[in-house]
């Protein structure tokens, strides 16, 4: 593996040595022609030093801006905008495409400019803070098809080489209709290895288990997008997509245990998922405004099998298997009508309906002496969850003063939720929600963003179904009494444009949360997912880019993304305040990039560290964390036969994956049964990224 990567790096370096220089060496700064809504405008000339291949390469280089990923796919329905990227002033309404994927499919020459504006100044409900609006060149696709390519192989020690991670997409016009066809595979070949120490109730070492884990997956997705604007100004989009997901995860452990001798353990998870989606929208002028109609249907078939087998020198073989087949479907219809009234006030009325179904068939089986798995009853063999949900909202937005804009959204959600699983019943909810967003430009380079929001979150349908963790001998009972969480939150953000020095922002947020979902007792002997008493959530975050040109280091910049959180909840077992299970505590992401003047070369170094609080079950405390920080470095050439080539050396500091678990005799307010401490390393490895357009 190291020999292959060394040959690649030597070959790439040889090409770099004879590369031509870049034309523009000026530090990136906002264009003097600011967008009409205020904010900053960046033209293609501002990104010349980076030789961008796609729109993603451009947006990622905007000082102080971090793309908010996600597709709203984890939530049912479409709702308001959830990503901080617009394309031609419109949100990405396809649930299967996140902002990064959409930008990756746009070639850099198709971008006219990028505006960074305040979300409250736009007539797009849901947006607050800094938003990137990527405006395309009119008729950019008229000159024929343009294909973008991203290939990202990895070579990791002791694991299969990952050659299949990447994406290819082509965009062009056919008879006036813009066509985008893409094939993407989010492939991974990951794993780690190392000791796990087992201690008795008094903390004495019982034995050491040597473990090796591999996590392999391929997720090829084929998608087709069609878009057209009619001579009369009507717009329509159609999106089709299908995906296969093949996941194979395996953990093998070997130990010598008192009384049983050598013990070999083998855990395996395998899933073969098939999903597809079809959606579209049509926008037309109607009266004084424009009406947009959106429709979407998606389906997912995901069978998986967990198997855990133990072979003992004394005691023989035992094992368990948990098998589950889940079918999910979602149908959405949404209508949005927006108009501008006298005085410059923007209005939008939105109505949405969604119908969601989850069908789960599950089986728990135990290995018999003959070597066959025999099903046993566990109480969660069949669960069906149905939800009929509707929401209505009204959005009002306008400039209150030349330097102050406001947006108010008022809405309500109706949900009829039924479950046939454990404790299943049908219930109906009506919940108001809304948001107030303000953007105040207190000085030419200083903006204050404020929002006050009541947000209704959605439940994970799988929490209604029972499940079994065969590897750890525990599980969850389904809970048919779950109710959706509500967050009443407020946030204040200050954004400072530092001109040639860069850009920085700092934000503070607080939320009074009701009915958060965590582990709760469902009976004196069982547990599952349930709602907690009111909780308090705190966050302080900062994003910044410091340009070092004025310090004499031409072409260098430091990017930072910092977050600190405290999510304080009432423990359902003890009643004491504690951190929310698996809640983020902090994130530190800092990188230095240097685009060497007079060359096509760049290099970078990055530092990443993140910590989550422990997961508290009623009978165990599980802490999943990393030992050390993730440090990476790369070298990049921006023109290797027309492609950008980046070679990364990752995990330079030797970060390890750690896991500590304390298991109690009954509940965790009682005596300890045993504890485990795991430390797995995954070594340093190489990653090659090749991007370009043809």
XYZ file of C-alpha atoms in Angstrom, residues 22-31 40-65 103 108-109 111-116 132-135 547 557 593 595 600 636 638 644:
57
model
C -1.368 31.008 -11.958
C -2.405 34.375 -13.343
C -3.993 35.903 -10.244
C -2.130 36.163 -6.944
C -4.394 38.646 -5.141
C -6.032 37.513 -1.875
C -9.684 36.577 -2.190
C -11.986 39.424 -1.196
C -15.557 40.386 -1.925
C -16.317 42.039 -5.263
C -20.816 40.163 -0.372
C -20.352 39.105 -3.976
C -17.550 36.857 -5.228
C -16.888 36.551 -8.953
C -14.903 33.809 -10.737
C -11.861 36.127 -10.742
C -11.800 35.973 -6.934
C -11.209 32.215 -7.083
C -8.582 32.145 -9.832
C -5.724 31.228 -7.502
C -7.576 28.021 -6.537
C -8.227 26.926 -10.149
C -11.709 25.626 -9.187
C -13.195 22.776 -11.197
C -16.719 22.926 -9.758
C -19.047 25.311 -7.931
C -18.250 23.365 -4.758
C -14.564 24.302 -5.079
C -15.600 27.969 -5.231
C -18.074 28.036 -2.337
C -15.649 26.139 -0.077
C -13.080 28.919 -0.577
C -15.369 31.778 0.516
C -13.812 33.209 3.721
C -15.662 32.295 6.901
C -18.394 30.296 5.163
C -22.541 22.066 -6.225
C -16.923 26.257 -12.437
C -17.309 28.030 -15.843
C -20.951 30.084 -12.267
C -21.511 33.811 -12.824
C -20.962 34.782 -9.177
C -21.548 33.717 -5.572
C -23.451 36.013 -3.211
C -23.085 35.642 0.561
C -24.538 31.295 -0.318
C -26.561 32.012 -3.453
C -24.786 30.499 -6.464
C -25.924 32.305 -9.617
C -6.015 35.511 5.285
C -5.086 31.142 5.051
C -3.844 26.103 3.433
C -1.502 28.254 -2.408
C -0.003 25.463 -9.496
C -2.295 19.544 -4.424
C -4.275 22.255 -9.887
C -6.852 18.853 -9.922
